[in-house]
Amino acid sequence: MNSNASSDGSGEKPDLEVADQATSLSRGKIAIVFLTCSAVDFAALFDQNTLAVALPIISSSLGASSQLSSIAAAYFITATSFQLLYGRLSDIWSRKLILIAGIAIFFLGSLGASLAKSVTEIIAFRALTGIGGGGLVTLVQIIVGDVVSLRERGRWQGILESLIFGYMLWCIGLGLHSSLRPSTGLAVQLVYGFLLGFGAGHTFQPSLIAMQAAVSKDNMAVITGVRSFIRDLGGTFGLAIAGSIISHSLREVLSKATLYNQEILSSQQINEILKGPIDSGILEKTDTIRSLVLSGYFAGFRRVFYFSTALAIVTIVATVFFIPQVELSVEEKEELDKARNSSDDLRKSNNSISESI
């Protein structure tokens, strides 16, 4: 469904209007702001991804594999909860002040988690890190929206065609991940992961730009926080759902094996494996148990990817049929330039008055 926001011969304004919220800055200053925001965003995302890889090792060394999901959930819960607050606080005070506060909280939480001696300490400090990390991602998006015009924002952040293309790649990547087997080579896994990440990259920023374009400057920070809140809230629920699916699949495989006497396991042993297959020590007993656990995990991950693929298909349908295409008109750019020129003239006038006084 396409609707072009262009004026007709009668001079009336179109039904669909695009709001621009940019503050005029030179290209050099925009580059500095953008590089700074990129570094902040990289730190927050790098923290999430590196910890995801290290979590099994950390939980195993502390003997708390059963609390693995709690460590991950602690970050996402606090990050999701505080994102809306960061957007409003940055409107009340300043983007810079709130960003510095978020970086400080993120630093303290990361430092505390790296020095933690128990699982309880890690969970507490990861929750503190989430308070800062969630705000960093939101504030970076708000700041870029402040300094880059809506017409040029796509060059810096990356609307409809990009979303459709991204969700299609996302769907393909998830479907391919469901076909992975224990014998699948590393090269194939990397290709599948690249497709999945490439598709995700084509959906995150364009969807943000579309939402920012639909509101006035006064509501831009709020809508950015709401969008991040909804996205992370879905991620929190998705993490819990995926964990439940994997646990159910593992229990199902182990119970069937016991039923058919492939390997006798008591209910207590099955529960120990579900809490932490490495800590339980049961995996070291026989190769049969080890293969059963692996097959249970793969069955669970396969179901998770099936479910995710279905959700990706739903997003493609919703994007094609329910999101209109709004073009940025030349008149909108001219009005923005006039507003900037008026602002510059007013600034010069105020400076002249100040000098004369």
Coordinates of C-alpha atoms in Angstrom, one line a residue, residues 45-271:
L45 CA 25.8 -4.4 22.2
F46 CA 29.3 -5.8 22.7
D47 CA 28.5 -6.3 26.4
Q48 CA 25.4 -8.3 25.5
N49 CA 27.0 -10.5 22.9
T50 CA 30.2 -11.3 24.8
L51 CA 28.3 -12.2 28.0
A52 CA 26.0 -14.5 26.1
V53 CA 29.0 -16.5 24.9
A54 CA 30.6 -16.5 28.4
L55 CA 27.5 -17.2 30.5
P56 CA 27.7 -21.1 30.3
I57 CA 31.4 -21.0 31.4
I58 CA 30.6 -18.5 34.2
S59 CA 27.6 -20.4 35.5
S60 CA 29.5 -23.7 35.4
S61 CA 32.5 -22.4 37.3
L62 CA 30.2 -21.0 40.0
G63 CA 28.2 -24.2 40.0
A64 CA 25.0 -22.5 39.1
S65 CA 23.9 -23.7 35.7
S66 CA 20.3 -23.7 36.8
Q67 CA 20.5 -19.9 37.2
L68 CA 21.8 -19.3 33.8
S69 CA 18.6 -17.8 32.5
S70 CA 18.3 -15.6 35.6
I71 CA 21.6 -13.9 34.8
A72 CA 20.5 -13.1 31.3
A73 CA 17.0 -12.0 32.3
A74 CA 18.3 -9.6 35.0
Y75 CA 19.8 -7.4 32.3
F76 CA 16.9 -7.5 30.0
I77 CA 14.3 -6.8 32.7
T78 CA 16.0 -3.6 34.0
A79 CA 17.0 -2.5 30.5
T80 CA 13.4 -2.8 29.3
S81 CA 12.0 -1.1 32.4
F82 CA 14.2 2.0 32.3
Q83 CA 14.2 2.8 28.6
L84 CA 11.0 4.9 28.7
L85 CA 12.4 6.8 31.7
Y86 CA 15.6 7.7 29.8
G87 CA 13.6 9.2 26.9
R88 CA 11.6 11.5 29.2
L89 CA 14.5 12.5 31.4
S90 CA 16.5 13.5 28.4
D91 CA 13.7 15.9 27.5
I92 CA 13.6 17.4 31.0
W93 CA 17.3 17.8 31.4
S94 CA 19.7 17.2 28.4
R95 CA 20.7 14.4 26.2
K96 CA 24.4 14.8 27.2
L97 CA 23.7 14.7 31.0
I98 CA 21.5 11.7 30.9
L99 CA 23.9 9.9 28.5
I100 CA 26.8 10.5 30.8
A101 CA 24.8 9.2 33.7
G102 CA 23.8 6.1 31.7
I103 CA 27.5 5.4 30.8
A104 CA 28.5 5.8 34.5
I105 CA 25.8 3.3 35.6
F106 CA 26.8 0.9 32.8
F107 CA 30.5 1.1 33.8
L108 CA 29.8 0.5 37.5
G109 CA 27.5 -2.5 36.7
S110 CA 30.0 -4.0 34.3
L111 CA 32.9 -3.5 36.8
G112 CA 30.9 -5.1 39.6
A113 CA 29.9 -8.1 37.4
S114 CA 33.5 -8.7 36.4
L115 CA 34.6 -8.8 40.1
A116 CA 31.6 -10.8 41.4
K117 CA 32.3 -13.9 43.4
S118 CA 28.9 -15.4 43.5
V119 CA 25.8 -15.9 41.3
T120 CA 23.8 -13.5 43.4
E121 CA 26.4 -10.7 42.9
I122 CA 26.5 -11.3 39.2
I123 CA 22.7 -11.1 38.9
A124 CA 22.6 -7.9 41.0
F125 CA 25.3 -6.2 39.0
R126 CA 23.9 -7.4 35.6
A127 CA 20.6 -5.8 36.7
L128 CA 22.5 -2.6 37.4
T129 CA 24.3 -2.8 34.0
G130 CA 20.9 -3.2 32.3
I131 CA 19.8 0.1 33.9
G132 CA 22.6 1.9 32.1
G133 CA 22.8 -0.3 29.0
G134 CA 19.1 0.1 28.1
G135 CA 19.4 3.8 28.3
L136 CA 22.5 4.0 26.2
V137 CA 20.8 2.3 23.2
T138 CA 17.7 4.5 23.4
L139 CA 19.7 7.8 23.9
V140 CA 21.9 7.0 20.9
Q141 CA 18.8 6.7 18.7
I142 CA 17.3 9.9 20.1
I143 CA 20.6 11.9 19.6
V144 CA 20.9 10.8 16.0
G145 CA 17.3 11.8 15.4
D146 CA 18.1 15.2 16.9
V147 CA 21.1 16.1 14.8
V148 CA 20.3 14.4 11.4
S149 CA 17.4 15.6 9.3
L150 CA 14.8 13.0 8.5
R151 CA 15.6 13.3 4.8
E152 CA 19.2 12.4 5.4
R153 CA 18.7 10.0 8.3
G154 CA 18.5 7.0 6.1
R155 CA 22.1 7.6 5.0
W156 CA 23.3 7.6 8.6
Q157 CA 21.1 5.0 10.1
G158 CA 20.4 3.0 7.3
I159 CA 11.7 2.6 4.6
L160 CA 9.3 0.2 3.6
E161 CA 11.4 -1.7 1.0
S162 CA 14.3 -2.1 3.5
L163 CA 11.9 -3.5 6.1
I164 CA 10.4 -6.1 3.7
F165 CA 13.9 -7.1 2.4
G166 CA 15.1 -7.4 6.0
Y167 CA 12.2 -9.5 7.3
M168 CA 12.6 -11.8 4.3
L169 CA 16.2 -12.4 5.0
W170 CA 15.4 -12.8 8.6
C171 CA 12.8 -15.4 7.8
I172 CA 15.2 -17.3 5.5
G173 CA 18.0 -17.2 8.1
L174 CA 15.8 -18.6 10.8
G175 CA 14.5 -21.3 8.5
L176 CA 18.0 -22.3 7.6
H177 CA 19.0 -22.4 11.3
S178 CA 16.3 -24.9 12.0
S179 CA 18.1 -27.3 9.6
L180 CA 21.4 -27.3 11.6
R181 CA 22.7 -30.6 12.9
P182 CA 25.5 -31.6 15.2
S183 CA 27.6 -32.5 12.2
T184 CA 27.0 -29.1 10.4
G185 CA 30.3 -27.4 9.6
L186 CA 31.4 -24.0 11.0
A187 CA 31.3 -22.4 7.5
V188 CA 27.7 -23.2 7.0
Q189 CA 26.8 -21.9 10.5
L190 CA 28.6 -18.6 9.8
V191 CA 26.7 -18.2 6.5
Y192 CA 23.4 -18.8 8.2
G193 CA 24.3 -16.4 11.0
F194 CA 25.4 -13.7 8.4
L195 CA 22.0 -14.0 6.6
L196 CA 20.2 -13.7 9.9
G197 CA 22.2 -10.7 11.1
F198 CA 22.0 -9.0 7.7
G199 CA 18.3 -9.3 7.8
A200 CA 18.0 -7.9 11.3
G201 CA 20.1 -4.9 10.4
H202 CA 17.7 -4.0 7.6
T203 CA 14.8 -3.9 10.1
F204 CA 16.0 -2.3 13.3
Q205 CA 16.9 1.2 12.1
P206 CA 14.4 1.7 9.2
S207 CA 11.5 0.9 11.6
L208 CA 12.9 3.5 14.1
I209 CA 13.1 6.2 11.4
A210 CA 9.5 5.5 10.3
M211 CA 8.3 5.9 13.9
Q212 CA 10.2 9.1 14.5
A213 CA 8.9 10.6 11.2
A214 CA 5.3 10.1 12.4
V215 CA 5.6 12.3 15.5
S216 CA 6.6 15.9 16.4
K217 CA 9.9 16.8 17.9
D218 CA 8.3 17.1 21.4
N219 CA 7.3 13.4 21.3
M220 CA 10.4 12.1 19.4
A221 CA 12.3 11.0 22.5
V222 CA 9.2 9.4 24.0
I223 CA 8.4 7.4 20.9
T224 CA 12.0 6.3 20.6
G225 CA 11.9 5.0 24.2
V226 CA 8.6 3.3 23.6
R227 CA 9.9 1.5 20.5
S228 CA 13.0 0.3 22.4
F229 CA 10.8 -0.7 25.4
I230 CA 8.4 -2.8 23.2
R231 CA 11.3 -4.4 21.3
D232 CA 13.2 -5.4 24.5
L233 CA 10.0 -6.5 26.2
G234 CA 9.3 -8.8 23.3
G235 CA 12.9 -10.1 23.7
T236 CA 12.4 -10.7 27.4
F237 CA 9.3 -12.8 26.7
G238 CA 11.0 -14.5 23.7
L239 CA 13.9 -15.5 25.9
A240 CA 11.6 -17.1 28.5
I241 CA 9.5 -18.8 25.8
A242 CA 12.6 -20.2 24.1
G243 CA 13.9 -21.5 27.4
S244 CA 10.7 -23.2 28.1
I245 CA 10.6 -24.8 24.7
I246 CA 14.1 -26.1 25.0
S247 CA 13.6 -27.5 28.5
H248 CA 10.3 -29.2 27.4
S249 CA 12.1 -30.8 24.4
L250 CA 15.0 -32.1 26.5
R251 CA 12.6 -33.5 29.1
E252 CA 10.6 -35.2 26.4
V253 CA 13.6 -36.9 24.8
L254 CA 15.0 -38.1 28.1
S255 CA 11.6 -39.4 29.3
K256 CA 11.1 -41.3 26.1
A257 CA 14.5 -42.8 26.3
T258 CA 13.7 -44.0 29.8
L259 CA 10.3 -45.3 28.7
Y260 CA 11.9 -47.5 26.0
N261 CA 14.8 -48.6 28.2
Q262 CA 17.4 -47.0 26.0
E263 CA 18.9 -45.6 29.2
I264 CA 17.4 -45.8 32.7
L265 CA 17.2 -42.4 34.3
S266 CA 15.4 -41.5 37.4
S267 CA 13.2 -38.4 37.7
Q268 CA 15.8 -36.9 39.9
Q269 CA 18.5 -37.4 37.4
I270 CA 16.4 -35.9 34.6
N271 CA 15.7 -32.8 36.8

